[in-house]
mmCIF file of C-alpha atoms and ligand atoms in Angstrom:
data_model
loop_
_atom_site.group_PDB
_atom_site.id
_atom_site.type_symbol
_atom_site.label_atom_id
_atom_site.label_comp_id
_atom_site.label_asym_id
_atom_site.label_seq_id
_atom_site.Cartn_x
_atom_site.Cartn_y
_atom_site.Cartn_z
ATOM 1 C CA UNK A 14 -32.684 -21.774 11.828
ATOM 2 C CA UNK A 15 -30.340 -20.461 14.495
ATOM 3 C CA UNK A 16 -27.378 -21.132 12.204
ATOM 4 C CA UNK A 17 -28.981 -19.246 9.341
ATOM 5 C CA UNK A 18 -29.741 -16.261 11.539
ATOM 6 C CA UNK A 19 -26.141 -16.237 12.717
ATOM 7 C CA UNK A 20 -24.889 -16.266 9.152
ATOM 8 C CA UNK A 21 -27.098 -13.377 8.110
ATOM 9 C CA UNK A 22 -26.205 -11.353 11.179
ATOM 10 C CA UNK A 23 -22.469 -12.032 11.205
ATOM 11 C CA UNK A 24 -20.357 -9.128 10.022
ATOM 12 C CA UNK A 25 -16.680 -8.808 9.332
ATOM 13 C CA UNK A 26 -15.180 -5.965 11.359
ATOM 14 C CA UNK A 27 -12.546 -3.862 9.622
ATOM 15 C CA UNK A 28 -10.555 -1.099 11.339
ATOM 16 C CA UNK A 29 -9.358 1.823 9.252
ATOM 17 C CA UNK A 30 -7.742 5.129 10.159
ATOM 18 C CA UNK A 31 -10.218 7.689 11.478
ATOM 19 C CA UNK A 32 -8.512 10.621 9.775
ATOM 20 C CA UNK A 33 -5.069 11.191 8.367
ATOM 21 C CA UNK A 34 -2.916 10.000 5.521
ATOM 22 C CA UNK A 35 -4.507 6.558 5.096
ATOM 23 C CA UNK A 36 -8.143 7.558 5.509
ATOM 24 C CA UNK A 37 -9.097 8.586 1.953
ATOM 25 C CA UNK A 38 -7.285 5.718 0.249
ATOM 26 C CA UNK A 39 -8.721 3.133 2.660
ATOM 27 C CA UNK A 40 -12.272 4.314 1.969
ATOM 28 C CA UNK A 41 -11.590 4.524 -1.751
ATOM 29 C CA UNK A 42 -10.318 0.950 -1.791
ATOM 30 C CA UNK A 43 -13.483 -0.293 -0.069
ATOM 31 C CA UNK A 44 -15.585 1.692 -2.514
ATOM 32 C CA UNK A 45 -13.730 0.271 -5.503
ATOM 33 C CA UNK A 46 -14.414 -3.170 -4.036
ATOM 34 C CA UNK A 47 -18.097 -2.306 -4.373
ATOM 35 C CA UNK A 48 -18.593 -1.760 -0.637
ATOM 36 C CA UNK A 49 -20.821 1.218 -0.011
ATOM 37 C CA UNK A 50 -20.483 2.861 3.384
ATOM 38 C CA UNK A 51 -21.748 6.146 4.681
ATOM 39 C CA UNK A 52 -18.932 7.543 6.787
ATOM 40 C CA UNK A 53 -21.281 9.869 8.641
ATOM 41 C CA UNK A 54 -19.130 12.530 10.300
ATOM 42 C CA UNK A 55 -17.394 11.639 13.518
ATOM 43 C CA UNK A 56 -18.838 8.160 13.972
ATOM 44 C CA UNK A 57 -16.747 5.435 15.575
ATOM 45 C CA UNK A 58 -18.260 2.768 13.356
ATOM 46 C CA UNK A 59 -20.545 2.301 10.408
ATOM 47 C CA UNK A 60 -21.967 -0.569 8.374
ATOM 48 C CA UNK A 61 -21.858 -1.286 4.674
ATOM 49 C CA UNK A 62 -25.173 -1.362 2.901
ATOM 50 C CA UNK A 63 -24.279 -4.187 0.532
ATOM 51 C CA UNK A 64 -21.550 -6.334 2.155
ATOM 52 C CA UNK A 65 -21.555 -7.908 5.636
ATOM 53 C CA UNK A 66 -18.892 -5.590 6.976
ATOM 54 C CA UNK A 67 -18.673 -3.099 9.818
ATOM 55 C CA UNK A 68 -16.085 -0.337 9.566
ATOM 56 C CA UNK A 69 -14.391 0.969 12.736
ATOM 57 C CA UNK A 70 -12.605 4.323 12.544
ATOM 58 C CA UNK A 71 -9.536 4.350 14.807
ATOM 59 C CA UNK A 72 -6.116 5.929 15.261
ATOM 60 C CA UNK A 73 -3.605 4.163 13.036
ATOM 61 C CA UNK A 74 -1.309 3.282 15.957
ATOM 62 C CA UNK A 75 -4.154 1.454 17.723
ATOM 63 C CA UNK A 76 -5.232 -0.691 14.768
ATOM 64 C CA UNK A 77 -2.708 -3.567 15.204
ATOM 65 C CA UNK A 78 -3.696 -3.962 18.879
ATOM 66 C CA UNK A 79 -7.436 -3.995 18.108
ATOM 67 C CA UNK A 80 -6.903 -6.588 15.382
ATOM 68 C CA UNK A 81 -4.712 -8.764 17.606
ATOM 69 C CA UNK A 82 -7.333 -8.619 20.363
ATOM 70 C CA UNK A 83 -10.127 -9.475 17.908
ATOM 71 C CA UNK A 84 -12.024 -6.232 18.550
ATOM 72 C CA UNK A 85 -11.630 -5.872 14.772
ATOM 73 C CA UNK A 86 -11.138 -8.923 12.534
ATOM 74 C CA UNK A 87 -9.040 -7.128 9.948
ATOM 75 C CA UNK A 88 -7.544 -3.672 9.518
ATOM 76 C CA UNK A 89 -5.608 -1.324 7.293
ATOM 77 C CA UNK A 90 -2.401 0.190 8.709
ATOM 78 C CA UNK A 91 1.081 1.198 7.585
ATOM 79 C CA UNK A 92 3.784 -1.486 7.723
ATOM 80 C CA UNK A 93 5.776 0.932 9.892
ATOM 81 C CA UNK A 94 3.095 0.750 12.590
ATOM 82 C CA UNK A 95 2.393 -2.973 12.120
ATOM 83 C CA UNK A 96 6.043 -4.023 12.505
ATOM 84 C CA UNK A 97 6.822 -1.511 15.264
ATOM 85 C CA UNK A 98 3.988 -2.882 17.389
ATOM 86 C CA UNK A 99 5.210 -6.489 17.019
ATOM 87 C CA UNK A 100 1.689 -7.925 17.333
ATOM 88 C CA UNK A 101 0.687 -11.463 16.454
ATOM 89 C CA UNK A 102 -1.101 -10.745 13.192
ATOM 90 C CA UNK A 103 -1.284 -11.956 9.644
ATOM 91 C CA UNK A 104 -0.275 -9.487 6.935
ATOM 92 C CA UNK A 105 -2.578 -10.427 4.060
ATOM 93 C CA UNK A 106 -1.817 -7.938 1.314
ATOM 94 C CA UNK A 107 0.213 -4.869 0.453
ATOM 95 C CA UNK A 108 -2.243 -2.199 -0.672
ATOM 96 C CA UNK A 109 -0.061 0.132 -2.748
ATOM 97 C CA UNK A 110 -0.853 3.404 -0.946
ATOM 98 C CA UNK A 111 0.548 5.263 2.084
ATOM 99 C CA UNK A 112 4.011 4.689 0.669
ATOM 100 C CA UNK A 113 6.922 6.063 2.670
ATOM 101 C CA UNK A 114 10.142 4.843 4.233
ATOM 102 C CA UNK A 115 11.532 4.753 7.737
ATOM 103 C CA UNK A 116 14.954 6.315 7.420
ATOM 104 C CA UNK A 117 17.860 7.611 9.404
ATOM 105 C CA UNK A 118 18.720 11.254 8.809
ATOM 106 C CA UNK A 119 21.615 13.368 10.030
ATOM 107 C CA UNK A 120 22.696 16.998 9.718
ATOM 108 C CA UNK A 121 23.306 17.831 6.064
ATOM 109 C CA UNK A 122 26.985 18.566 6.628
ATOM 110 C CA UNK A 123 27.828 15.381 8.537
ATOM 111 C CA UNK A 124 30.299 13.021 6.947
ATOM 112 C CA UNK A 125 28.121 9.959 7.486
ATOM 113 C CA UNK A 126 29.077 6.298 7.627
ATOM 114 C CA UNK A 127 27.221 3.584 9.581
ATOM 115 C CA UNK A 128 30.021 3.557 12.131
ATOM 116 C CA UNK A 129 29.456 7.286 12.708
ATOM 117 C CA UNK A 130 26.260 6.255 14.560
ATOM 118 C CA UNK A 131 28.236 4.431 17.269
ATOM 119 C CA UNK A 132 27.765 6.200 20.592
ATOM 120 C CA UNK A 133 25.349 8.723 19.092
ATOM 121 C CA UNK A 134 21.875 9.683 20.296
ATOM 122 C CA UNK A 135 19.070 8.972 17.815
ATOM 123 C CA UNK A 136 15.585 10.444 18.257
ATOM 124 C CA UNK A 137 12.651 8.400 16.944
ATOM 125 C CA UNK A 138 9.041 7.323 17.414
ATOM 126 C CA UNK A 139 10.058 3.854 16.189
ATOM 127 C CA UNK A 140 12.357 2.454 18.920
ATOM 128 C CA UNK A 141 11.649 -1.212 18.101
ATOM 129 C CA UNK A 142 12.442 -0.971 14.388
ATOM 130 C CA UNK A 143 15.432 1.258 15.048
ATOM 131 C CA UNK A 144 16.843 -1.134 17.673
ATOM 132 C CA UNK A 145 16.434 -4.053 15.244
ATOM 133 C CA UNK A 146 18.385 -2.091 12.627
ATOM 134 C CA UNK A 147 21.141 -1.181 15.102
ATOM 135 C CA UNK A 148 21.405 -4.829 16.203
ATOM 136 C CA UNK A 149 21.629 -6.003 12.569
ATOM 137 C CA UNK A 150 24.399 -3.508 11.917
ATOM 138 C CA UNK A 151 26.105 -4.169 15.286
ATOM 139 C CA UNK A 152 25.921 -0.484 16.134
ATOM 140 C CA UNK A 153 25.650 0.684 19.699
ATOM 141 C CA UNK A 154 23.695 3.941 19.904
ATOM 142 C CA UNK A 155 21.318 5.549 22.368
ATOM 143 C CA UNK A 156 17.671 5.659 21.324
ATOM 144 C CA UNK A 157 15.735 8.687 22.469
ATOM 145 C CA UNK A 158 12.015 7.991 22.034
ATOM 146 C CA UNK A 159 9.818 10.977 21.239
ATOM 147 C CA UNK A 160 6.286 10.957 19.917
ATOM 148 C CA UNK A 161 6.176 13.842 17.455
ATOM 149 C CA UNK A 162 8.229 16.482 15.612
ATOM 150 C CA UNK A 163 11.218 14.170 15.589
ATOM 151 C CA UNK A 164 12.833 16.223 12.842
ATOM 152 C CA UNK A 165 13.557 19.167 15.135
ATOM 153 C CA UNK A 166 15.531 17.045 17.651
ATOM 154 C CA UNK A 167 19.021 17.582 16.173
ATOM 155 C CA UNK A 168 18.439 21.325 15.736
ATOM 156 C CA UNK A 169 17.615 21.808 19.436
ATOM 157 C CA UNK A 170 20.461 19.603 20.619
ATOM 158 C CA UNK A 171 18.235 16.712 21.746
ATOM 159 C CA UNK A 172 19.845 14.150 19.439
ATOM 160 C CA UNK A 173 22.629 13.671 16.867
ATOM 161 C CA UNK A 174 20.422 11.912 14.324
ATOM 162 C CA UNK A 175 16.801 10.953 13.784
ATOM 163 C CA UNK A 176 14.938 7.911 12.528
ATOM 164 C CA UNK A 177 11.592 8.931 11.029
ATOM 165 C CA UNK A 178 9.188 8.444 8.150
ATOM 166 C CA UNK A 179 10.078 10.193 4.925
ATOM 167 C CA UNK A 180 8.024 10.537 1.776
ATOM 168 C CA UNK A 181 8.918 13.601 -0.312
ATOM 169 C CA UNK A 182 11.944 14.454 1.856
ATOM 170 C CA UNK A 183 10.914 18.103 2.207
ATOM 171 C CA UNK A 184 10.548 17.940 6.014
ATOM 172 C CA UNK A 185 14.176 16.796 6.281
ATOM 173 C CA UNK A 186 15.334 19.475 3.890
ATOM 174 C CA UNK A 187 13.549 22.254 5.786
ATOM 175 C CA UNK A 188 15.202 21.087 8.993
ATOM 176 C CA UNK A 189 18.724 20.980 7.578
ATOM 177 C CA UNK A 190 18.856 17.169 7.568
ATOM 178 C CA UNK A 191 19.771 14.556 4.940
ATOM 179 C CA UNK A 192 18.496 10.992 4.594
ATOM 180 C CA UNK A 193 21.344 8.501 4.908
ATOM 181 C CA UNK A 194 19.847 5.014 5.447
ATOM 182 C CA UNK A 195 16.438 3.472 4.750
ATOM 183 C CA UNK A 196 15.624 0.921 7.399
ATOM 184 C CA UNK A 197 12.102 -0.044 6.265
ATOM 185 C CA UNK A 198 10.195 0.741 3.069
ATOM 186 C CA UNK A 199 6.549 0.972 4.081
ATOM 187 C CA UNK A 200 3.054 1.060 2.619
ATOM 188 C CA UNK A 201 -0.449 0.346 3.844
ATOM 189 C CA UNK A 202 -1.235 -3.334 4.363
ATOM 190 C CA UNK A 203 -4.321 -5.383 5.121
ATOM 191 C CA UNK A 204 -3.817 -7.183 8.416
ATOM 192 C CA UNK A 205 -5.897 -9.931 9.969
ATOM 193 C CA UNK A 206 -6.479 -11.499 13.350
ATOM 194 C CA UNK A 207 -4.888 -14.955 13.440
ATOM 195 C CA UNK A 208 -7.867 -16.804 14.873
ATOM 196 C CA UNK A 209 -10.767 -15.944 12.605
ATOM 197 C CA UNK A 210 -13.566 -18.501 12.406
ATOM 198 C CA UNK A 211 -14.477 -20.102 9.087
ATOM 199 C CA UNK A 212 -17.320 -17.688 8.311
ATOM 200 C CA UNK A 213 -15.103 -14.676 8.805
ATOM 201 C CA UNK A 214 -12.287 -16.294 6.876
ATOM 202 C CA UNK A 215 -14.557 -16.811 3.908
ATOM 203 C CA UNK A 216 -15.649 -13.152 4.034
ATOM 204 C CA UNK A 217 -11.990 -12.084 4.155
ATOM 205 C CA UNK A 218 -11.353 -14.304 1.134
ATOM 206 C CA UNK A 219 -14.180 -12.582 -0.742
ATOM 207 C CA UNK A 220 -12.849 -9.160 0.150
ATOM 208 C CA UNK A 221 -9.280 -10.111 -0.812
ATOM 209 C CA UNK A 222 -10.489 -11.385 -4.175
ATOM 210 C CA UNK A 223 -12.022 -7.968 -4.832
ATOM 211 C CA UNK A 224 -8.982 -6.065 -3.520
ATOM 212 C CA UNK A 225 -6.684 -8.042 -5.816
ATOM 213 C CA UNK A 226 -8.933 -7.375 -8.824
ATOM 214 C CA UNK A 227 -8.877 -3.644 -8.031
ATOM 215 C CA UNK A 228 -5.091 -3.626 -7.523
ATOM 216 C CA UNK A 229 -4.423 -5.559 -10.694
ATOM 217 C CA UNK A 230 -6.649 -3.174 -12.656
ATOM 218 C CA UNK A 231 -4.828 -0.143 -11.236
ATOM 219 C CA UNK A 232 -1.452 -1.409 -12.372
ATOM 220 C CA UNK A 233 -2.613 -2.343 -15.873
ATOM 221 C CA UNK A 234 -3.932 -0.470 -18.900
ATOM 222 C CA UNK A 235 -6.021 -1.670 -21.816
ATOM 223 C CA UNK A 236 -4.423 -0.714 -25.123
ATOM 224 C CA UNK A 237 -5.975 -0.569 -28.600
ATOM 225 C CA UNK A 238 -4.002 0.216 -31.747
ATOM 226 C CA UNK A 239 -4.191 -0.030 -35.514
ATOM 227 C CA UNK A 240 -1.471 -1.718 -37.531
ATOM 228 C CA UNK A 241 -0.788 -2.606 -41.153
ATOM 229 C CA UNK A 242 -1.019 -6.383 -41.496
ATOM 230 C CA UNK A 243 2.609 -6.752 -42.632
ATOM 231 C CA UNK A 244 3.761 -5.229 -39.300
ATOM 232 C CA UNK A 245 1.460 -7.379 -37.138
ATOM 233 C CA UNK A 246 4.037 -9.996 -36.167
ATOM 234 C CA UNK A 247 6.509 -7.372 -34.932
ATOM 235 C CA UNK A 248 3.818 -5.527 -32.988
ATOM 236 C CA UNK A 249 2.336 -8.649 -31.403
ATOM 237 C CA UNK A 250 5.842 -9.650 -30.353
ATOM 238 C CA UNK A 251 6.019 -6.491 -28.222
ATOM 239 C CA UNK A 252 2.727 -7.100 -26.404
ATOM 240 C CA UNK A 253 2.439 -9.377 -23.404
ATOM 241 C CA UNK A 254 -1.394 -9.506 -23.099
ATOM 242 C CA UNK A 255 -3.301 -11.592 -20.555
ATOM 243 C CA UNK A 256 -3.132 -14.577 -22.885
ATOM 244 C CA UNK A 257 -2.315 -13.277 -26.351
ATOM 245 C CA UNK A 258 -3.492 -10.031 -27.947
ATOM 246 C CA UNK A 259 -6.855 -9.884 -29.736
ATOM 247 C CA UNK A 260 -6.485 -9.074 -33.454
ATOM 248 C CA UNK A 261 -9.523 -7.878 -35.452
ATOM 249 C CA UNK A 262 -9.656 -6.854 -39.122
ATOM 250 C CA UNK A 263 -10.381 -3.166 -39.809
ATOM 251 C CA UNK A 264 -12.816 -2.006 -42.496
ATOM 252 C CA UNK A 265 -9.802 -0.693 -44.479
ATOM 253 C CA UNK A 266 -8.143 -3.565 -46.322
ATOM 254 C CA UNK A 267 -4.704 -4.618 -45.124
ATOM 255 C CA UNK A 268 -5.118 -3.152 -41.589
ATOM 256 C CA UNK A 269 -5.982 -4.689 -38.234
ATOM 257 C CA UNK A 270 -6.906 -3.516 -34.776
ATOM 258 C CA UNK A 271 -4.891 -5.027 -31.919
ATOM 259 C CA UNK A 272 -6.128 -5.072 -28.288
ATOM 260 C CA UNK A 273 -4.011 -5.993 -25.301
ATOM 261 C CA UNK A 274 -3.236 -5.299 -21.628
ATOM 262 C CA UNK A 275 -0.028 -3.594 -20.494
ATOM 263 C CA UNK A 276 1.572 -3.330 -17.062
ATOM 264 C CA UNK A 277 1.900 0.284 -15.937
ATOM 265 C CA UNK A 278 5.632 -0.215 -15.209
ATOM 266 C CA UNK A 279 6.531 -1.221 -18.779
ATOM 267 C CA UNK A 280 4.042 1.104 -20.308
ATOM 268 C CA UNK A 281 6.033 3.993 -21.831
ATOM 269 C CA UNK A 282 8.837 1.775 -23.102
ATOM 270 C CA UNK A 283 6.443 -0.476 -24.945
ATOM 271 C CA UNK A 284 4.385 2.395 -26.382
ATOM 272 C CA UNK A 285 7.523 3.901 -27.913
ATOM 273 C CA UNK A 286 8.522 0.567 -29.406
ATOM 274 C CA UNK A 287 5.003 0.041 -30.770
ATOM 275 C CA UNK A 288 5.103 3.396 -32.557
ATOM 276 C CA UNK A 289 8.486 2.602 -34.038
ATOM 277 C CA UNK A 290 7.170 -0.771 -35.182
ATOM 278 C CA UNK A 291 4.374 0.944 -37.155
ATOM 279 C CA UNK A 292 1.423 1.103 -34.740
ATOM 280 C CA UNK A 293 -1.001 3.989 -35.266
ATOM 281 C CA UNK A 294 -4.016 5.452 -33.454
ATOM 282 C CA UNK A 295 -2.929 4.049 -30.100
ATOM 283 C CA UNK A 296 -5.638 4.319 -27.425
ATOM 284 C CA UNK A 297 -4.951 3.620 -23.763
ATOM 285 C CA UNK A 298 -7.925 2.947 -21.508
ATOM 286 C CA UNK A 299 -8.050 2.464 -17.728
ATOM 287 C CA UNK A 300 -9.331 -0.899 -16.532
ATOM 288 C CA UNK A 301 -11.908 -0.873 -13.769
ATOM 289 C CA UNK A 302 -11.526 -4.435 -12.469
ATOM 290 C CA UNK A 303 -9.219 -7.196 -13.625
ATOM 291 C CA UNK A 304 -9.822 -10.824 -12.755
ATOM 292 C CA UNK A 305 -7.157 -13.231 -13.915
HETATM 293 O O1 LIG T 421 -4.248 10.272 14.262
HETATM 294 P P1 LIG T 421 -3.456 9.088 13.840
HETATM 295 O O2 LIG T 421 -2.570 8.535 14.913
HETATM 296 O O3 LIG T 421 -4.334 8.049 13.184
HETATM 297 O O4 LIG T 421 -2.521 9.599 12.634
HETATM 298 P P2 LIG T 421 -0.951 9.924 12.587
HETATM 299 O O5 LIG T 421 -0.814 11.404 12.596
HETATM 300 O O6 LIG T 421 -0.173 9.085 13.527
HETATM 301 O O7 LIG T 421 -0.594 9.322 11.161
HETATM 302 P P3 LIG T 421 -0.567 9.984 9.719
HETATM 303 O O8 LIG T 421 -1.967 10.181 9.214
HETATM 304 O O9 LIG T 421 0.372 11.128 9.654
HETATM 305 O O10 LIG T 421 0.116 8.767 8.951
HETATM 306 C C1 LIG T 421 -0.520 7.546 8.838
HETATM 307 C C2 LIG T 421 0.380 6.595 8.079
HETATM 308 O O11 LIG T 421 0.672 7.146 6.798
HETATM 309 C C3 LIG T 421 1.763 6.356 8.674
HETATM 310 O O12 LIG T 421 1.752 5.418 9.721
HETATM 311 C C4 LIG T 421 2.535 5.869 7.475
HETATM 312 O O13 LIG T 421 2.292 4.479 7.286
HETATM 313 C C5 LIG T 421 1.908 6.613 6.310
HETATM 314 N N1 LIG T 421 2.738 7.728 5.799
HETATM 315 C C6 LIG T 421 3.063 7.907 4.491
HETATM 316 C C7 LIG T 421 3.294 8.740 6.490
HETATM 317 C C8 LIG T 421 3.989 9.537 5.578
HETATM 318 N N2 LIG T 421 3.823 9.000 4.337
HETATM 319 C C9 LIG T 421 4.692 10.714 6.037
HETATM 320 N N3 LIG T 421 5.318 11.406 5.225
HETATM 321 N N4 LIG T 421 3.263 9.062 7.809
HETATM 322 C C10 LIG T 421 3.908 10.166 8.228
HETATM 323 N N5 LIG T 421 4.623 11.000 7.404
HETATM 324 C C11 LIG T 421 5.232 12.204 8.054
HETATM 325 C C12 LIG T 421 6.606 11.920 8.657
HETATM 326 O O14 LIG T 421 6.465 11.424 9.978
HETATM 327 C C13 LIG T 421 7.269 13.285 8.615
HETATM 328 O O15 LIG T 421 6.858 14.084 9.713
HETATM 329 O O16 LIG T 421 5.453 13.225 7.110
HETATM 330 C C14 LIG T 421 6.687 13.882 7.371
HETATM 331 C C15 LIG T 421 7.635 13.635 6.236
HETATM 332 O O17 LIG T 421 7.036 13.856 4.997
HETATM 333 P P4 LIG T 421 7.890 14.458 3.778
HETATM 334 O O18 LIG T 421 6.952 14.372 2.599
HETATM 335 O O19 LIG T 421 8.231 15.870 4.120
HETATM 336 O O20 LIG T 421 9.103 13.584 3.587
HETATM 337 ZN ZN1 LIG T 422 -0.762 7.707 14.681
#
């Protein structure tokens, strides 16, 4: 009886960003996994109505520490934060959002080479990752750690270069800087405490199964098209499909309907080839969940 009670009461604790760039996508991912939570205002934590999970809202920089300590079992944070903090964690899955890169930038008129960095002062909020890069490249430079507005450092004479996150590049441009080296491509990842018990592990497995189905669906499209039967072989040859495409006869004699699944990355190339091969009435439909 005690065991049963424990099972019913046990909840997986997930830490997500309280507000900021990862907040909306983290909540959306949980929602797409069928986990309904009411994120009532400024609450520190909330519970899902239909999955044994408690959601903690925290600052992104604190999430790796909380997960390492077991205050949260799992969490969502940017790789930049996860690897900078050097915590003992498992990275379970890349989540495909919060994409950016940690890069070195210098004044737009500098004649940059890696050796140029020798003896220079570099401002950053990522001293660990920057030092690892400098060590890899055998460059000796001075790291000046600052916590915000890194991009203004060269302009006010505080540093010769910066190492900061870049996404569109417009912040660099506005500050007269150019990106010269990417030291870490980054996106949001699901991280886990290393010592989860079996019950929590099995909940994480359930959640991961759902996350993967959502991710797979996002990167694939369902495609339907009509084709004259004499062109079918050519058209089918262009379609990967989960196994092989489904082919159904149309009411009009000599025509068939072909259904398949396409990866987003190959999408436009294949559509063009399908049209050239004689496909007509092509419909492309989003997939909600995809379990392979
Ligand atoms: O309050 P809290 O500490 O939780 O939030 P925060 O302000 O520290 O983080 P936040 O919300 O800004 O970012 C959270 C995470 O989003 C980061 O850790 C990254 O993993 C990811 N991310 C993705 C970014 C960016 N893109 C990004 N562009 N984080 C920051 N930036 C900043 C960058 O530092 C620079 O100032 O945006 C500016 C550059 O943007 P562009 O588009 O001009 O190049
Ligand atoms: Zn932060």
